[in-house]
Structures are given as C-alpha cells and as structure tokens.
C-alpha cells in the first residue's frame, strides 16, 4: 500500500513540476489554473494523510515553514565575485583591448564574448545535491552570505528538483532575484491597502529594495506572498560523480543554456558577440530598450565565453579579468522646480535645496535635490517654476544638471541667495578662501545647535544610544539644550515630559548618557565639532599630543607637525580653542559635574615591540573606495592599532593608499604622485601576515 501511495505522490509531484516549469520559467502554461490547483490539492491531501512521506522537494513545501529568529552564515566555497565596471565607451574599449593584450596569440575579434543584461536585484547562490535543492545564500561580502534557504524555496521560478538528467552531484547555481515592474506595483498597492487600516505598513521605494526586503524576511510565509523571480547567470561549485562520465559545456553561453534545460530562467537577451563594434551596438540596443523590458537593469555584463580562456585570464583583487559590467549613464528626467529652501548645517554653511515635482529617476522617486552653494545657483541661473533636468549621479545622488530655458514660464521667479540666516536672521558671511556662505552665530543659531548636538551624540563621536534627531529637536525647541554639556544635566522628569517619551525610554536614555561618559580622547576631539577635523584627524591629534590640554595650547606651527594637518586645518583648530565658549564647554565636560573621562594615552598604549615590526608602523595611510571584507572604520581601527597614521587626504607624505571598489580621485592622485597603492586583498594578506 505504501509503495502505491509513493508512486502516486511521485506522479503528482512530477506533474506539478512540469506545470510550474512551463508557467513560471517558459511563460507558456500547458494547463489551465484550475487543473494546476486540482493537482496541487490532491498532493496536499495525500501528504496530509501520509506526513511521513513528505519530502523537502515537494511543491507543497514552498510555503509553510516556521519563522526564523535570525539568518545563519554560509561560507561560499568559491567566492561570489563582483565585476569591475566600465562607465563609458572609452573604458569598455580599454577592457576589450586588455583581453587581447593578455592573450597575444589571438587576433582581434577572434575571441567570443557572452553579453547579458545586468539585472538590478539581489545576487544569490543556490546549491543542489543529486539534483535536489538543499541551500541558498546571499552574496554577502563575497566570502560568506546569509542562509535564505526557506525564503528561496517559496519562489516558484526556482526548481526544487532539477529537470532532465546528467547534472552534477553538486551544482551551485548563481543568479539574481528581482521583481518585475508589474509585481512591484501590485505589491505596493497591497501594502497601501493595508496602510489604510494600519499606518505602520510602508511601501517600497523601488523594485530592488522590494526584492531585497522580501528575501530578508524572517518569516518565509511573508516572502511567499511577494512576486519574486530568479534568473540564473553563472555557476559556483561543481562536483561530478566520479563514476559518471559527464561534463558541462566548455563555454559560458552553452552552460547557461544547459541551466535552462535543467529548469532555470536565463535571460533571453543573452548574445554571443565578437568584435567591439558588435558589443557596442548590443549595449546601445539594450540602453534604448531598457524602459520597455518590464524590469530594472543598470547595464550589461560582458564575459569571455570560453571557460579555459577565463581560467587563463584569472582574477585581479576580487574581480575576474575576463568580465566587466558596462554600466549605463545616469538617467536624466525633466521635472518642475517648485521651490528652493536654504538649510543651515552644523558649521553654519548655508545649502540651497531644491523642492521638485516628484519624478522617478532610475527607479527612485526624487522630490529633492541639493543645489550645493551660491556658485551653483549662479551657474544654473535657476528660477522657481523652471523645468529642470534631474540626474541621479552614479545612480545615487539626485542632482539638477541644467535648466531648460525654453520652457521657463513668464511667472518664474529668480532664486536669490539670502543675506541673513533663515533660522536666526544673523547676517551671513563668506570667507575669501571659501565658496561656502555661513551663519556665524554658532550655537546661538538653533539650527546649528541641533546639528552640533546630533554630531556630538553620533556613533563615531560620544555614541549615546537612543539619542535621536527628533529627541534633539524637541529638547532644543523647548530650550533644554544650549550646549552639548547640557545633555549631562537632563533629568527623568524633563525627558518624560517630552512627546512620545515614556518613563522606561527616559531611563534608557539616561543610562546611555551615563555610559557615554567613559570615552576616548579621539572621540571627544571629533565630537566637539572643530571645523575640518574628522575622525582620522581627531585620532592623529590624540595620538600625537596624548593630552587634551596640550592640544588646547598647541600653536599652529606645532599642529602642522601632526599627520594630515595643514595650514588651514591648523588655523581652524587654533581658532576653535581661542574661543572662550569652546574652552568653557571642554572645561564643563571634564569637570566633576559632568565627569567625562578617557584612558590616558601614554607609552603603555602605544604598539608593542612586536607590533612596531610591521609595514604600517608610523606610516601615513589613506583609505578610499568600498571594502568588501571589512568596513572602512574596521580597517582604520586595525591600522591605528598597528601604529599607522590614517589620513583623509593623499599627499607626498602618504606612504600607502588602500583602494577598495569604486575608488575615485584619491586613487588617481596617489597614482600621479607615485604613492604605493594596495588593493583590498593585498591589504588583508599583509594584516594576516602580521
């Protein structure tokens, strides 16, 4: 009897897999929905009667898993590498020519390339053992990611069991989870509908965020309701059974075709091309077609097709030499300028901010854009009511590129930079050497006071947990805070009297304030907000002088001996400590009344004899770009622990520049000055060797 039930189960599962493959992968349903539903219900009923026969690869197991408390970590046996990028045609041609430079035995246009769309979603890897799906993970940092197996199982375009045969014993499939425009719109409509009943529910800004947020749900039942799709674009670990004479195709294009036969979606826009002219034509075709695809892409990926040539070309840092992501230029969209507001920053700098008629640019709704400064206003000759062109520079920061003069209405009003502070009405000033226009009122200006306090409590400064922006704004508006020192005089009754502040929350904040009193000299220097003194400069000041009083008394000449401090920064530090109010603030913070304290930096705190024997000891190092294996803050902390002086700018005095992904002007300057540049992998290797 059990054998007969097992055969029936296997038949139903096989039918459902075939239905799902044609519906979700090929987009060509072979049966009406009612037939699929009837077959699915039969399987559910049979499994319910025989729960001991339920297997993880059953179509019924795509939903219904228990919520997780957290995601586990998964190590990638073969790292999930990112691609170096080409931002324009010139960079692409350099990439193309480098391939032939490294393979001199080949003639131009002799090597075949596989060109694919660069989907804008979330990279994941899927592991199959003996044809059965067993695990899924995010890219993470490339070496390890998060275990999202239960969530991936809910995506119907992903086979739980591979179709066909001759697949490896272990097969790791890599690809992108994304959301179509239609699916994204439907999801947001559903969320909006819920929001009318429950205002806590929020919509997603774009399909990529929606896909990423859906995959990182701790409850897979929520993920199951999200319209996610998976597209395969490559392979990771592959192990064939030694008893079988099987192999994969010897080129990338045919390997993806093989994945399609095993049940995966692969992109229909994939092309095999040879010459650079063919690839450029393909790129331009995709660029003009992208808006009609129905899903977001941000470029095309170009790969050497032959697997042996890929292996021969190898890798540089954490990216393959045989592939590149050819990115589209930032999209530009016209919209109307509704108003310009002038914001006051922590140091009094006045920044004009454009308020725009909301418009979608490169998948993001943009309603605000910075206008930077007075010079930018003059350059654009911008008027309220103008039609302006918006660009998301680097697909991130909204920027007004130009004004369309021909569309300027007669009622347009020229934007005039104010002469007094929009908050405290103090006359504005502009120093000769600066582009910025400033309010000189300092903490007397409530806007600057708020920003100074936000900086003072921030994570890399005093790090007062729970002391958020809204709390600061309330306390300043109610005149409880005049200087950062007033934070330490707050009481339970004051905090409890604020909007949305319960007794327990007030107690937590007071505990956090008390905890912050034990800090470090570098954090204090950074927190007090000296103009142009960032974390690196604050650390260098602390390590150089080791005593706050020595810093207060230091001359400009002495200050210029500190790494990363030039004439302007030395002058700013001296000016800060010449101010009586600033000296009073530091005196109060260090008084018994407040009790701010930090370990004394003496010889015991310096690197040991063993630590001194390393490449970075007493060397000036600059970090630039994005690191994948650690944060910039973690890298900086490790360098300081080794006795290095971490600087924020590159000069002739710089010993090393550590360059991550998307390193910009600092890397260019380092190369022009002949400064030694280390990529992230070289830096990690040196750290491991110390």
XYZ file of C-alpha atoms in Angstrom:
690
model
C 0.000 0.000 0.000
C 2.805 2.442 0.941
C 4.566 1.675 -2.346
C 1.401 2.517 -4.303
C 0.955 5.810 -2.376
C 4.597 6.674 -3.003
C 4.123 6.137 -6.756
C 1.044 8.367 -6.702
C 2.931 11.050 -4.785
C 5.825 10.942 -7.241
C 3.446 11.220 -10.197
C 1.637 14.250 -8.734
C 4.938 15.977 -7.889
C 6.283 15.308 -11.373
C 3.128 16.757 -12.957
C 3.260 19.882 -10.767
C 6.940 20.471 -11.518
C 6.212 20.300 -15.227
C 3.260 22.703 -14.850
C 5.409 25.141 -12.809
C 8.292 24.983 -15.281
C 6.088 25.858 -18.257
C 4.184 28.541 -16.341
C 6.958 30.284 -14.355
C 10.087 29.617 -16.432
C 8.901 29.336 -20.046
C 5.873 31.616 -19.525
C 3.840 29.146 -21.623
C 1.206 27.414 -19.439
C 0.263 23.943 -20.642
C -2.837 23.549 -18.407
C -5.463 25.982 -17.073
C -5.032 27.235 -13.499
C -7.930 25.068 -12.356
C -6.038 21.921 -13.404
C -2.911 23.023 -11.541
C -4.968 23.836 -8.431
C -6.756 20.480 -8.555
C -3.461 18.584 -8.872
C -1.907 20.633 -6.077
C -4.893 19.972 -3.776
C -4.655 16.218 -4.474
C -0.980 16.273 -3.440
C -1.740 18.257 -0.277
C -4.478 15.793 0.712
C -2.282 12.768 0.073
C 0.641 14.223 2.050
C -1.673 15.184 4.905
C -2.752 11.557 5.179
C 0.860 10.367 4.908
C 3.035 13.059 6.566
C 5.968 10.628 6.841
C 6.232 10.692 3.033
C 6.571 14.498 2.734
C 9.938 15.467 1.241
C 11.625 18.917 1.071
C 11.472 18.861 -2.745
C 7.676 18.646 -2.805
C 5.876 21.625 -4.431
C 3.776 21.872 -1.249
C 6.892 22.755 0.744
C 7.425 26.123 -0.964
C 5.339 27.707 1.806
C 4.539 26.994 5.420
C 7.981 26.954 7.057
C 8.291 28.303 10.579
C 9.614 31.884 11.034
C 13.344 32.193 11.764
C 14.847 34.104 14.686
C 17.914 35.092 12.597
C 19.795 34.152 9.424
C 22.732 31.762 9.712
C 26.011 32.413 7.901
C 27.010 30.356 4.845
C 30.577 30.229 3.521
C 30.961 30.311 -0.261
C 33.338 27.518 -1.308
C 34.058 29.557 -4.452
C 33.815 33.314 -3.671
C 30.955 35.246 -5.265
C 32.979 37.879 -7.080
C 31.817 41.281 -8.225
C 32.719 42.743 -11.624
C 34.908 45.698 -12.409
C 32.899 48.393 -14.138
C 33.050 50.362 -17.386
C 31.279 53.713 -17.119
C 31.667 54.767 -20.745
C 32.706 53.604 -24.189
C 36.348 54.549 -23.637
C 36.597 52.368 -20.526
C 34.919 49.484 -22.332
C 37.438 49.653 -25.184
C 40.268 49.589 -22.626
C 38.741 46.445 -21.092
C 38.317 44.871 -24.546
C 41.908 45.662 -25.564
C 43.300 44.328 -22.267
C 41.799 40.914 -23.059
C 43.856 40.706 -26.257
C 46.950 42.131 -24.567
C 46.812 39.234 -22.114
C 46.081 36.735 -24.898
C 48.549 37.829 -27.617
C 48.140 34.594 -29.549
C 44.620 35.657 -30.568
C 43.684 38.186 -33.254
C 41.103 40.955 -32.690
C 37.505 39.721 -32.932
C 38.704 36.116 -32.680
C 37.617 35.726 -29.073
C 33.908 35.232 -28.443
C 32.109 37.174 -25.694
C 28.841 36.348 -23.970
C 26.799 39.509 -23.325
C 23.960 39.561 -20.801
C 21.693 42.070 -19.082
C 22.859 43.315 -15.682
C 19.738 42.782 -13.595
C 19.130 45.165 -10.715
C 18.246 42.791 -7.902
C 19.943 40.694 -5.249
C 22.699 38.176 -6.079
C 22.176 34.709 -4.563
C 23.604 31.210 -4.887
C 21.535 28.000 -4.967
C 23.033 24.625 -4.042
C 21.725 21.340 -5.463
C 22.860 17.906 -4.358
C 21.945 14.954 -6.569
C 19.509 17.260 -8.355
C 17.638 18.372 -5.216
C 17.671 21.945 -3.893
C 19.288 21.987 -0.442
C 20.535 25.501 0.337
C 20.510 29.162 -0.743
C 22.650 32.092 0.354
C 23.062 35.791 -0.379
C 26.314 37.135 -1.822
C 27.135 38.895 1.470
C 30.749 40.028 1.419
C 31.645 37.571 -1.339
C 33.228 35.064 1.047
C 30.126 34.360 3.116
C 26.462 35.274 2.996
C 23.181 34.683 4.813
C 21.281 31.421 4.682
C 17.968 32.243 2.939
C 17.025 28.670 2.025
C 13.462 28.805 3.351
C 12.726 32.077 1.590
C 14.206 30.974 -1.747
C 12.113 27.808 -1.571
C 8.977 29.969 -1.941
C 9.994 31.343 -5.381
C 8.159 29.275 -7.963
C 10.565 30.012 -10.821
C 13.272 28.122 -8.891
C 13.179 24.318 -9.351
C 13.204 22.293 -6.153
C 14.333 19.317 -8.244
C 16.366 19.702 -11.446
C 14.724 18.650 -14.691
C 16.348 16.239 -17.107
C 19.483 14.307 -16.181
C 23.300 14.276 -16.371
C 23.544 17.011 -13.788
C 26.499 17.122 -11.361
C 26.394 15.526 -7.938
C 26.834 19.038 -6.539
C 25.701 22.046 -8.554
C 25.822 25.640 -7.320
C 23.759 27.996 -9.487
C 24.250 31.734 -9.178
C 21.865 34.406 -10.286
C 19.724 37.394 -9.442
C 16.451 37.559 -7.511
C 14.448 40.513 -8.755
C 10.938 41.896 -9.035
C 9.214 42.966 -12.236
C 7.634 46.407 -12.514
C 4.182 44.845 -12.564
C 4.907 42.751 -9.478
C 6.367 45.772 -7.700
C 3.324 47.927 -8.445
C 0.965 45.188 -7.276
C 2.923 44.706 -4.056
C 2.919 48.411 -3.231
C -0.812 48.625 -3.937
C -1.364 45.778 -1.468
C 0.810 47.492 1.137
C -1.015 50.793 0.628
C -4.306 48.994 1.114
C -3.021 47.588 4.405
C -1.694 51.023 5.367
C -5.167 52.466 5.252
C -6.064 50.079 8.036
C -2.685 50.011 9.727
C -0.424 53.027 9.195
C 2.690 51.108 10.293
C 2.913 49.351 6.900
C 5.268 51.110 4.453
C 5.683 50.798 0.702
C 8.989 50.106 -1.071
C 10.899 52.801 -2.951
C 11.894 50.631 -5.934
C 11.827 47.009 -7.151
C 15.368 46.273 -5.983
C 14.606 47.322 -2.400
C 11.380 45.334 -2.554
C 13.227 42.202 -3.714
C 15.976 42.568 -1.091
C 13.468 43.284 1.686
C 11.335 40.313 0.675
C 14.283 37.898 0.700
C 15.377 39.060 4.142
C 12.041 38.363 5.815
C 12.469 36.121 8.845
C 9.052 34.636 8.104
C 9.145 32.726 4.778
C 5.347 32.894 4.628
C 5.710 36.638 4.007
C 8.287 36.023 1.268
C 5.872 33.565 -0.338
C 3.406 36.419 -0.943
C 5.986 38.543 -2.776
C 6.230 38.410 -6.623
C 9.905 37.399 -6.886
C 11.688 35.942 -9.902
C 15.089 34.275 -10.235
C 17.334 34.478 -13.301
C 20.463 32.282 -13.490
C 23.683 33.841 -14.769
C 26.507 31.583 -13.676
C 27.897 28.667 -11.702
C 29.822 28.232 -8.477
C 30.949 24.914 -7.040
C 30.541 21.888 -9.350
C 31.278 18.259 -8.373
C 30.619 15.342 -10.727
C 30.170 11.793 -9.528
C 33.490 10.100 -10.311
C 31.648 7.005 -11.591
C 29.910 9.033 -14.333
C 31.464 10.387 -17.483
C 29.699 13.720 -17.512
C 30.857 17.237 -18.149
C 29.484 20.705 -18.641
C 29.826 22.633 -21.920
C 33.186 24.369 -22.371
C 31.686 27.839 -22.775
C 29.573 30.161 -20.635
C 26.735 30.638 -23.159
C 26.070 26.914 -23.538
C 26.348 26.379 -19.784
C 23.505 28.840 -19.295
C 21.541 27.008 -21.996
C 22.162 23.818 -20.014
C 20.806 25.515 -16.889
C 17.682 26.374 -18.871
C 17.264 22.670 -19.703
C 17.567 21.837 -16.004
C 14.688 24.192 -15.186
C 16.106 27.698 -14.687
C 15.175 31.019 -16.243
C 18.057 32.518 -18.218
C 17.857 35.904 -19.878
C 16.516 35.885 -23.431
C 18.662 38.935 -24.310
C 21.883 36.930 -23.929
C 24.087 37.187 -27.053
C 27.371 35.716 -28.355
C 29.389 38.505 -29.966
C 32.984 39.016 -31.112
C 34.032 42.481 -32.221
C 33.918 45.562 -30.028
C 31.602 47.184 -32.578
C 29.104 44.328 -32.176
C 29.242 44.638 -28.388
C 28.801 48.435 -28.508
C 25.814 48.034 -30.825
C 24.320 45.500 -28.392
C 24.892 47.892 -25.480
C 23.141 50.752 -27.302
C 20.270 48.487 -28.300
C 19.710 47.457 -24.686
C 20.062 51.053 -23.462
C 17.250 52.201 -25.756
C 15.116 49.156 -24.889
C 15.574 49.084 -21.119
C 12.403 51.055 -20.296
C 10.229 48.504 -22.112
C 11.746 45.364 -20.545
C 9.356 45.317 -17.597
C 12.154 45.023 -15.013
C 15.140 47.147 -13.960
C 18.641 46.764 -15.358
C 21.617 49.084 -14.874
C 23.883 47.920 -17.671
C 25.149 44.840 -19.487
C 27.720 42.266 -18.388
C 30.390 41.228 -20.903
C 32.188 37.914 -20.331
C 34.805 35.995 -22.284
C 32.767 32.974 -23.379
C 35.434 30.237 -23.413
C 35.851 28.734 -19.914
C 39.531 27.809 -20.495
C 40.286 31.393 -21.522
C 38.501 32.611 -18.390
C 40.783 30.407 -16.300
C 43.829 31.629 -18.210
C 42.929 35.308 -17.692
C 42.290 34.754 -13.980
C 41.405 37.387 -11.420
C 42.587 40.702 -10.021
C 41.707 41.567 -6.438
C 38.134 40.298 -6.044
C 37.051 40.616 -9.676
C 37.643 38.481 -12.783
C 39.831 39.871 -15.583
C 37.596 38.153 -18.125
C 34.403 40.093 -17.401
C 33.184 43.632 -16.924
C 29.908 45.356 -16.109
C 29.267 48.048 -18.721
C 27.058 50.490 -16.797
C 24.507 52.833 -18.313
C 24.972 56.553 -17.874
C 22.815 58.014 -15.121
C 19.299 58.610 -16.389
C 18.118 62.177 -16.771
C 14.496 63.200 -16.363
C 12.817 66.637 -16.632
C 10.618 67.973 -13.832
C 9.481 71.291 -12.375
C 11.252 73.242 -9.636
C 8.603 74.113 -7.043
C 10.750 75.952 -4.513
C 14.241 76.370 -3.078
C 14.821 76.182 0.666
C 18.018 77.165 2.449
C 19.245 74.783 5.131
C 21.762 75.555 7.877
C 24.416 72.918 8.614
C 26.427 72.129 11.748
C 29.221 74.567 10.886
C 26.800 77.254 9.716
C 27.126 76.517 5.978
C 24.011 77.552 4.071
C 22.943 74.941 1.495
C 20.165 75.545 -1.053
C 17.891 72.513 -1.515
C 15.547 72.189 -4.490
C 11.977 71.045 -3.869
C 10.789 69.301 -7.028
C 7.632 67.985 -8.543
C 8.237 64.310 -7.648
C 9.567 62.278 -10.563
C 11.028 58.792 -10.966
C 14.708 58.765 -11.945
C 16.454 55.419 -12.489
C 13.856 53.603 -10.399
C 13.765 56.066 -7.490
C 11.184 58.779 -6.827
C 13.055 62.076 -6.468
C 11.435 65.140 -4.886
C 14.523 66.922 -3.501
C 17.975 67.724 -4.873
C 20.905 69.682 -3.482
C 21.987 72.854 -5.270
C 25.272 72.855 -3.311
C 26.083 76.568 -2.954
C 25.686 80.102 -4.294
C 28.039 79.441 -7.209
C 25.841 76.579 -8.394
C 22.751 78.790 -8.243
C 24.520 81.386 -10.346
C 25.781 78.760 -12.811
C 22.311 77.394 -13.396
C 20.538 80.780 -13.294
C 17.695 78.886 -11.714
C 14.168 80.258 -11.231
C 11.180 78.961 -9.256
C 8.853 77.395 -11.837
C 11.667 76.327 -14.165
C 11.680 72.948 -15.862
C 14.949 71.344 -14.840
C 16.773 68.155 -15.802
C 17.386 65.791 -12.885
C 20.125 63.189 -12.876
C 20.993 60.626 -10.253
C 24.781 60.912 -10.405
C 26.202 57.407 -10.092
C 22.610 56.189 -9.741
C 22.602 57.510 -6.166
C 22.594 61.272 -5.581
C 19.873 63.415 -7.207
C 21.377 66.408 -8.995
C 19.987 69.243 -11.107
C 22.014 69.117 -14.310
C 20.504 72.000 -16.251
C 17.602 74.391 -16.666
C 15.506 74.100 -19.831
C 15.364 77.819 -20.618
C 12.887 77.435 -23.469
C 10.255 76.173 -21.020
C 10.651 78.970 -18.455
C 7.227 80.499 -17.648
C 6.728 84.249 -17.526
C 5.842 83.975 -13.843
C 9.201 82.353 -12.977
C 10.948 83.978 -10.024
C 14.745 84.102 -9.799
C 16.243 82.308 -6.797
C 18.207 84.781 -4.687
C 20.682 83.636 -2.059
C 19.751 85.095 1.370
C 21.892 87.696 3.143
C 20.734 86.664 6.628
C 20.402 83.246 8.270
C 16.965 81.743 7.504
C 16.758 80.485 11.100
C 18.295 83.098 13.419
C 18.466 86.038 10.964
C 22.143 86.776 11.679
C 23.957 88.450 8.739
C 25.723 85.807 6.656
C 29.440 85.880 5.896
C 31.719 84.427 3.223
C 35.423 83.989 3.807
C 37.691 84.783 0.854
C 39.143 81.308 0.569
C 35.739 79.568 0.732
C 32.864 79.012 -1.654
C 30.530 78.403 1.286
C 28.371 81.129 2.795
C 27.970 80.764 6.564
C 25.912 81.896 9.505
C 28.481 82.987 12.115
C 26.102 82.702 15.082
C 27.366 79.263 16.107
C 25.369 77.602 18.888
C 23.259 80.747 19.246
C 21.605 79.625 15.989
C 19.124 76.853 16.834
C 19.724 75.069 13.517
C 23.477 74.866 14.105
C 22.863 73.895 17.709
C 20.678 70.976 16.624
C 23.218 69.773 14.050
C 26.119 70.166 16.519
C 24.244 68.098 19.100
C 23.373 65.418 16.519
C 27.073 65.214 15.684
C 28.090 65.122 19.352
C 25.906 62.092 20.163
C 26.571 60.224 16.877
C 28.008 56.708 16.769
C 31.619 57.660 15.987
C 31.543 60.536 18.490
C 30.117 60.111 22.053
C 27.821 57.323 20.788
C 24.798 57.986 23.017
C 22.378 55.235 22.060
C 18.750 56.275 21.568
C 19.545 59.988 21.451
C 17.991 60.534 18.026
C 17.356 63.562 15.840
C 13.733 64.033 16.892
C 14.663 63.987 20.564
C 17.343 66.630 19.989
C 14.952 68.845 18.054
C 12.403 68.707 20.872
C 14.986 69.484 23.545
C 16.394 72.436 21.590
C 12.945 73.799 20.740
C 11.986 73.631 24.430
C 15.337 75.298 25.284
C 16.588 72.454 27.478
C 19.804 72.179 25.442
C 22.100 75.120 24.719
C 25.433 73.262 24.505
C 26.455 69.578 24.403
C 27.283 69.783 28.119
C 23.578 70.307 28.879
C 22.921 66.711 27.767
C 24.501 65.535 31.016
C 22.125 67.687 33.106
C 18.955 66.124 31.690
C 16.650 64.506 34.224
C 13.986 61.828 34.239
C 11.259 64.449 34.639
C 12.496 66.531 31.670
C 12.722 63.535 29.350
C 9.414 62.029 30.495
C 7.647 65.312 29.733
C 8.520 65.075 26.032
C 6.195 63.796 23.318
C 6.210 60.010 22.862
C 8.690 59.541 25.702
C 7.708 57.037 28.366
C 9.383 56.545 31.728
C 11.243 53.426 30.591
C 12.557 55.152 27.448
C 13.696 58.107 29.531
C 15.545 55.753 31.881
C 17.257 54.013 28.953
C 18.458 57.347 27.570
C 19.791 58.460 30.949
C 21.668 55.145 31.219
C 23.103 55.662 27.733
C 24.218 59.194 28.677
C 25.941 57.822 31.779
C 27.632 55.093 29.739
C 28.949 57.645 27.213
C 30.961 59.432 29.909
C 33.662 56.787 29.540
C 35.057 57.588 26.114
C 38.399 58.217 24.382
C 40.346 61.380 23.666
C 39.961 60.958 19.902
C 36.175 60.564 20.209
C 35.960 63.719 22.326
C 38.021 65.747 19.834
C 35.803 64.530 16.991
C 32.582 65.117 18.959
C 33.200 68.784 19.831
C 32.993 69.605 16.130
C 36.131 71.508 15.135
C 35.818 72.642 11.533
C 37.507 70.224 9.078
C 38.537 67.839 11.877
C 37.141 64.424 11.024
C 37.710 61.061 12.697
C 41.163 60.489 11.201
C 42.445 63.947 12.133
C 40.970 63.601 15.644
C 42.768 60.272 16.067
C 46.044 61.734 14.832
C 45.721 64.683 17.244
C 45.071 62.329 20.162
C 47.986 60.046 19.283
C 50.351 62.988 18.750
C 49.604 65.024 21.897
C 48.039 62.370 24.176
C 46.575 65.118 26.378
C 43.652 67.480 25.737
C 45.408 70.412 27.418
C 48.418 70.090 25.107
C 46.064 70.247 22.100
C 44.327 73.323 23.526
C 47.665 75.098 23.975
C 49.288 73.958 20.715
C 50.471 76.628 18.258
C 49.653 76.458 14.559
C 53.265 75.550 13.842
C 53.063 72.646 16.290
C 49.731 71.487 14.904
C 51.136 71.321 11.373
C 53.575 68.654 12.554
C 50.624 66.288 13.053
C 49.929 63.940 10.089
C 47.005 65.050 7.909
C 47.040 68.631 9.276
C 47.976 71.501 7.004
C 47.837 75.251 7.341
C 44.054 75.636 7.033
C 43.158 72.851 9.487
C 45.810 74.038 11.959
C 44.292 77.540 11.768
C 40.773 76.133 12.319
C 41.914 74.186 15.407
C 43.654 77.233 16.835
C 40.591 79.403 16.152
C 38.355 76.885 17.899
C 40.431 76.863 21.073
C 40.777 80.656 21.047
C 37.028 80.860 21.599
C 36.074 81.295 25.278
C 32.782 79.435 24.874
C 34.550 76.386 23.404
C 37.063 76.325 26.245
C 34.210 76.611 28.755
C 32.442 73.660 27.054
C 35.513 71.417 27.374
C 36.090 72.531 30.956
C 32.478 71.654 31.833
C 32.620 68.279 30.080
C 35.750 67.301 32.027
C 34.532 68.715 35.342
C 33.281 66.613 38.236
C 29.782 67.884 37.440
C 29.726 66.007 34.107
C 32.559 63.547 34.651
C 33.595 62.808 31.075
C 36.754 60.669 31.220
C 39.052 58.682 28.940
C 42.143 56.478 29.364
C 45.412 58.360 29.421
C 47.424 57.834 26.261
C 50.908 57.044 27.489
C 53.661 54.725 26.348
C 51.652 51.728 27.614
C 49.005 52.435 24.969
C 51.451 52.519 22.067
C 52.102 49.446 19.887
C 54.369 46.823 21.469
C 57.823 45.989 20.154
C 56.314 43.171 18.102
C 53.602 45.458 16.734
C 56.232 48.019 15.745
C 57.816 45.452 13.483
C 55.194 45.788 10.746
C 54.845 47.544 7.410
C 52.361 50.144 8.680
C 54.067 51.317 11.876
C 54.412 55.151 11.814
C 53.345 55.177 8.147
C 50.669 57.517 6.770
C 47.838 55.547 5.182
C 44.763 56.699 3.236
C 41.648 54.535 2.772
C 39.468 55.054 -0.309
C 36.668 53.214 -2.085
C 34.403 50.448 -0.731
C 35.917 47.475 1.090
C 34.063 44.159 0.871
C 35.679 42.142 3.686
C 35.511 44.809 6.395
C 34.166 48.305 6.879
C 36.362 51.366 6.441
C 36.044 52.001 10.194
C 37.276 48.477 10.992
C 40.210 48.881 8.608
C 41.090 52.231 10.170
C 40.947 50.780 13.680
C 43.288 47.935 12.694
C 45.756 50.344 11.114
C 45.788 52.605 14.179
C 46.352 49.556 16.392
C 49.449 48.816 14.280
C 50.778 52.328 14.835
C 49.747 53.768 11.455
C 48.615 57.361 10.949
C 45.364 57.276 8.997
C 44.843 60.357 6.864
C 41.810 61.607 4.978
C 43.740 63.059 2.028
C 46.577 61.990 -0.272
C 49.818 63.982 -0.365
C 53.528 63.439 -0.997
C 53.785 62.415 2.663
C 51.360 59.494 2.131
C 53.059 56.101 2.352
C 50.167 53.839 1.280
C 46.733 54.138 -0.281
C 44.388 51.192 0.310
C 41.885 51.208 -2.559
C 38.588 49.335 -2.482
C 35.900 49.192 -5.163
C 34.875 52.448 -6.889
C 37.954 54.311 -5.624
C 37.953 57.786 -7.157
C 40.029 60.954 -7.016
C 42.230 59.812 -4.107
C 43.377 56.803 -6.115
C 44.050 58.994 -9.145
C 46.098 61.395 -7.030
C 48.046 58.521 -5.466
C 48.945 57.222 -8.925
C 50.001 60.682 -10.104
C 52.251 61.117 -7.048
C 53.696 57.617 -7.269
C 52.258 56.587 -3.878
C 52.152 52.811 -3.311
C 48.608 51.510 -3.784
C 47.336 48.295 -2.168
C 44.091 46.644 -3.230
C 41.909 45.108 -0.541
C 43.219 41.569 -0.961
C 46.845 42.709 -0.660
C 45.914 44.692 2.472
C 44.168 41.653 4.036
C 47.163 39.454 3.221
C 49.533 41.908 4.936
C 47.275 42.056 8.012
C 47.161 38.262 8.195
C 50.964 38.104 7.965
C 51.493 40.485 10.927
